[in-house]
PDB file of C-alpha atoms and ligand atoms in Angstrom:
ATOM      1  CA  MET A   1       7.003 -15.327  30.386  1.00 38.00           C
ATOM      2  CA  TRP A   2       6.842 -11.632  31.195  1.00 44.00           C
ATOM      3  CA  GLY A   3       7.701  -8.679  28.929  1.00 40.00           C
ATOM      4  CA  PHE A   4       7.269 -10.012  25.386  1.00 41.00           C
ATOM      5  CA  PRO A   5       9.167  -8.189  22.611  1.00 39.00           C
ATOM      6  CA  VAL A   6       7.059  -5.115  21.690  1.00 43.00           C
ATOM      7  CA  ALA A   7       6.928  -2.166  19.453  1.00 44.00           C
ATOM      8  CA  THR A   8       5.270   1.137  19.245  1.00 47.00           C
ATOM      9  CA  GLN A   9       3.544   1.750  16.109  1.00 46.00           C
ATOM     10  CA  VAL A  10       1.896   4.839  14.439  1.00 43.00           C
ATOM     11  CA  LEU A  11      -1.434   4.778  12.529  1.00 43.00           C
ATOM     12  CA  GLU A  12      -1.111   4.230   8.904  1.00 43.00           C
ATOM     13  CA  VAL A  13      -3.949   4.846   6.569  1.00 42.00           C
ATOM     14  CA  SER A  14      -4.480   2.468   3.672  1.00 45.00           C
ATOM     15  CA  PRO A  15      -6.617   2.847   0.611  1.00 46.00           C
ATOM     16  CA  ASP A  16      -9.305   0.355   1.956  1.00 50.00           C
ATOM     17  CA  GLY A  17      -9.566   1.821   5.517  1.00 57.00           C
ATOM     18  CA  ASN A  18      -7.515   2.590   8.703  1.00 80.00           C
ATOM     19  CA  ALA A  19      -4.882  -0.081   8.817  1.00 88.00           C
ATOM     20  CA  ILE A  20      -3.150   0.133  12.160  1.00 91.00           C
ATOM     21  CA  CYS A  21      -0.606  -2.653  11.702  1.00 93.00           C
ATOM     22  CA  ARG A  22      -0.152  -6.168  10.503  1.00 94.00           C
ATOM     23  CA  LEU A  23      -1.349  -9.039  12.555  1.00 95.00           C
ATOM     24  CA  GLU A  24       2.166 -10.390  12.468  1.00 95.00           C
ATOM     25  CA  ASP A  25       3.537  -7.154  14.059  1.00 95.00           C
ATOM     26  CA  ILE A  26       1.866  -8.353  17.435  1.00 96.00           C
ATOM     27  CA  PRO A  27       3.640 -11.211  19.067  1.00 96.00           C
ATOM     28  CA  ASP A  28       1.425 -14.222  19.683  1.00 96.00           C
ATOM     29  CA  GLY A  29       0.593 -14.166  23.358  1.00 95.00           C
ATOM     30  CA  GLY A  30       1.947 -10.728  23.753  1.00 96.00           C
ATOM     31  CA  ALA A  31       0.950  -7.125  23.082  1.00 97.00           C
ATOM     32  CA  ILE A  32       2.104  -3.918  21.449  1.00 97.00           C
ATOM     33  CA  ALA A  33       1.224  -0.258  21.950  1.00 96.00           C
ATOM     34  CA  VAL A  34      -0.117   1.798  19.047  1.00 93.00           C
ATOM     35  CA  ASP A  35      -0.246   5.471  19.054  1.00 91.00           C
ATOM     36  CA  ILE A  36      -3.250   6.868  17.283  1.00 88.00           C
ATOM     37  CA  ASP A  37      -3.153  10.485  16.017  1.00 85.00           C
ATOM     38  CA  SER A  38      -6.388  12.565  16.010  1.00 84.00           C
ATOM     39  CA  SER A  39      -7.328  16.256  16.046  1.00 89.00           C
ATOM     40  CA  THR A  40      -7.756  16.103  19.778  1.00 90.00           C
ATOM     41  CA  GLY A  41      -4.286  15.035  20.592  1.00 89.00           C
ATOM     42  CA  GLY A  42      -4.361  11.301  20.030  1.00 89.00           C
ATOM     43  CA  PHE A  43      -4.380   8.336  22.208  1.00 91.00           C
ATOM     44  CA  SER A  44      -2.550   5.117  22.888  1.00 94.00           C
ATOM     45  CA  LEU A  45      -4.026   1.613  22.467  1.00 95.00           C
ATOM     46  CA  ILE A  46      -2.906  -1.723  23.673  1.00 97.00           C
ATOM     47  CA  LEU A  47      -3.249  -4.597  20.997  1.00 97.00           C
ATOM     48  CA  LEU A  48      -3.044  -8.119  22.437  1.00 97.00           C
ATOM     49  CA  ARG A  49      -2.871 -11.188  20.347  1.00 96.00           C
ATOM     50  CA  GLN A  50      -3.941 -14.830  20.916  1.00 95.00           C
ATOM     51  CA  GLY A  51      -3.368 -16.653  17.658  1.00 93.00           C
ATOM     52  CA  ASP A  52      -5.428 -15.084  14.982  1.00 90.00           C
ATOM     53  CA  ARG A  53      -7.521 -13.093  17.430  1.00 93.00           C
ATOM     54  CA  ILE A  54      -6.706  -9.607  18.627  1.00 95.00           C
ATOM     55  CA  PHE A  55      -8.071  -7.586  21.543  1.00 97.00           C
ATOM     56  CA  ALA A  56      -7.695  -3.786  21.687  1.00 97.00           C
ATOM     57  CA  TYR A  57      -8.258  -1.550  24.569  1.00 98.00           C
ATOM     58  CA  HIS A  58      -7.384   2.067  25.460  1.00 97.00           C
ATOM     59  CA  ASN A  59      -3.797   2.002  26.967  1.00 97.00           C
ATOM     60  CA  GLU A  60      -5.093   3.621  30.197  1.00 98.00           C
ATOM     61  CA  CYS A  61      -5.692   1.894  33.459  1.00 98.00           C
ATOM     62  CA  PRO A  62      -9.211   2.560  35.015  1.00 97.00           C
ATOM     63  CA  HIS A  63      -7.644   2.703  38.490  1.00 97.00           C
ATOM     64  CA  ALA A  64      -5.502   5.900  38.289  1.00 97.00           C
ATOM     65  CA  GLY A  65      -5.446   6.716  34.607  1.00 97.00           C
ATOM     66  CA  ARG A  66      -1.936   5.617  34.107  1.00 97.00           C
ATOM     67  CA  ARG A  67      -0.730   3.737  31.055  1.00 97.00           C
ATOM     68  CA  LEU A  68      -0.666  -0.015  31.292  1.00 98.00           C
ATOM     69  CA  ASP A  69       2.911  -0.504  29.965  1.00 97.00           C
ATOM     70  CA  TRP A  70       6.057  -0.221  32.181  1.00 96.00           C
ATOM     71  CA  ALA A  71       7.939   1.348  29.390  1.00 95.00           C
ATOM     72  CA  PRO A  72       6.609   2.556  26.082  1.00 93.00           C
ATOM     73  CA  GLY A  73       5.066  -0.516  24.315  1.00 94.00           C
ATOM     74  CA  LYS A  74       6.383  -3.077  26.981  1.00 96.00           C
ATOM     75  CA  PHE A  75       3.547  -4.850  28.839  1.00 97.00           C
ATOM     76  CA  LEU A  76       3.212  -7.546  31.477  1.00 97.00           C
ATOM     77  CA  VAL A  77       1.137 -10.327  29.706  1.00 97.00           C
ATOM     78  CA  LYS A  78       0.863 -13.791  31.288  1.00 95.00           C
ATOM     79  CA  ASP A  79      -1.736 -16.561  31.317  1.00 94.00           C
ATOM     80  CA  GLY A  80      -4.376 -14.707  29.441  1.00 96.00           C
ATOM     81  CA  ALA A  81      -4.114 -11.667  31.654  1.00 98.00           C
ATOM     82  CA  VAL A  82      -2.447  -8.195  31.323  1.00 98.00           C
ATOM     83  CA  ILE A  83      -1.187  -6.499  34.450  1.00 98.00           C
ATOM     84  CA  CYS A  84      -0.915  -2.724  34.863  1.00 98.00           C
ATOM     85  CA  ALA A  85       2.584  -1.747  35.607  1.00 97.00           C
ATOM     86  CA  ALA A  86       1.637   1.022  38.009  1.00 97.00           C
ATOM     87  CA  HIS A  87      -0.059  -0.809  40.842  1.00 97.00           C
ATOM     88  CA  GLY A  88      -0.760  -4.265  39.539  1.00 97.00           C
ATOM     89  CA  ALA A  89      -4.345  -4.249  38.417  1.00 98.00           C
ATOM     90  CA  THR A  90      -4.948  -7.383  36.403  1.00 98.00           C
ATOM     91  CA  PHE A  91      -7.196  -7.617  33.413  1.00 98.00           C
ATOM     92  CA  ASP A  92      -8.583 -10.507  31.259  1.00 98.00           C
ATOM     93  CA  VAL A  93      -6.998 -10.267  27.880  1.00 97.00           C
ATOM     94  CA  ALA A  94     -10.190 -11.515  26.107  1.00 97.00           C
ATOM     95  CA  SER A  95     -12.748  -9.311  27.711  1.00 97.00           C
ATOM     96  CA  GLY A  96     -10.835  -6.583  29.431  1.00 98.00           C
ATOM     97  CA  ALA A  97     -12.554  -7.314  32.804  1.00 98.00           C
ATOM     98  CA  ALA A  98     -10.703  -6.573  36.053  1.00 98.00           C
ATOM     99  CA  LEU A  99      -9.612  -9.738  37.687  1.00 98.00           C
ATOM    100  CA  ALA A 100      -7.499  -8.586  40.582  1.00 97.00           C
ATOM    101  CA  GLY A 101      -5.844  -5.541  42.158  1.00 96.00           C
ATOM    102  CA  PRO A 102      -7.060  -2.050  43.044  1.00 97.00           C
ATOM    103  CA  CYS A 103      -9.415  -1.732  40.138  1.00 92.00           C
ATOM    104  CA  ARG A 104     -13.008  -2.684  39.808  1.00 93.00           C
ATOM    105  CA  ASN A 105     -13.712  -1.551  36.374  1.00 97.00           C
ATOM    106  CA  GLY A 106     -12.400  -3.087  33.110  1.00 98.00           C
ATOM    107  CA  LEU A 107     -10.449  -1.811  30.230  1.00 98.00           C
ATOM    108  CA  ALA A 108     -12.221   0.420  27.671  1.00 97.00           C
ATOM    109  CA  PRO A 109     -12.332  -1.698  24.499  1.00 97.00           C
ATOM    110  CA  MET A 110     -11.649  -0.526  20.928  1.00 95.00           C
ATOM    111  CA  PRO A 111     -13.346  -2.545  18.210  1.00 93.00           C
ATOM    112  CA  LEU A 112     -10.881  -3.596  15.531  1.00 92.00           C
ATOM    113  CA  LEU A 113     -10.909  -6.262  12.812  1.00 91.00           C
ATOM    114  CA  VAL A 114      -8.342  -8.432  11.190  1.00 92.00           C
ATOM    115  CA  ARG A 115      -8.798  -8.349   7.499  1.00 91.00           C
ATOM    116  CA  ASP A 116      -6.347  -9.952   5.054  1.00 90.00           C
ATOM    117  CA  GLY A 117      -3.627  -9.948   7.640  1.00 92.00           C
ATOM    118  CA  LEU A 118      -4.180  -6.345   8.723  1.00 92.00           C
ATOM    119  CA  VAL A 119      -5.543  -4.921  11.854  1.00 93.00           C
ATOM    120  CA  VAL A 120      -7.979  -2.190  10.849  1.00 91.00           C
ATOM    121  CA  MET A 121     -10.568   0.107  12.324  1.00 86.00           C
ATOM    122  CA  PRO A 122     -13.946  -0.870  10.929  1.00 83.00           C
TER     123      PRO A 122
HETATM  124  S1  FES B   1      -2.991   2.923  37.600  1.00 59.16           S
HETATM  125 FE1  FES B   1      -3.155   0.717  37.078  1.00 59.16          FE
HETATM  126  S2  FES B   1      -3.342  -0.288  38.954  1.00 59.16           S
HETATM  127 FE2  FES B   1      -3.058   1.782  39.536  1.00 59.16          FE
END
């Protein structure tokens, strides 16, 4: 299945850390985009989910620096891989490694934790 239902989220700060979203906000087997505000202008992440595990990367393809989504928060995810909408580079969801397409480098990871059903920045 291509193009899982997705949503674009905005960083929310909780009393016990930087909670980005709830685990249940990410469709199992799919992905969402999260926009992180910062003093330098912010950035976008892709959060992918496989059951209780999540994988987060900068939403920027190493090939030509384009966002991975084909529309804001809408990603091509299939069989454990995410495909860049610009030119088709394919990356392993679990590692971010480049699998196919015009890109040799993998995705830039962002370490996140799942704690009490929340996805948080450690
Ligand atoms: S920008 Fe992603 S494959 Fe070209």
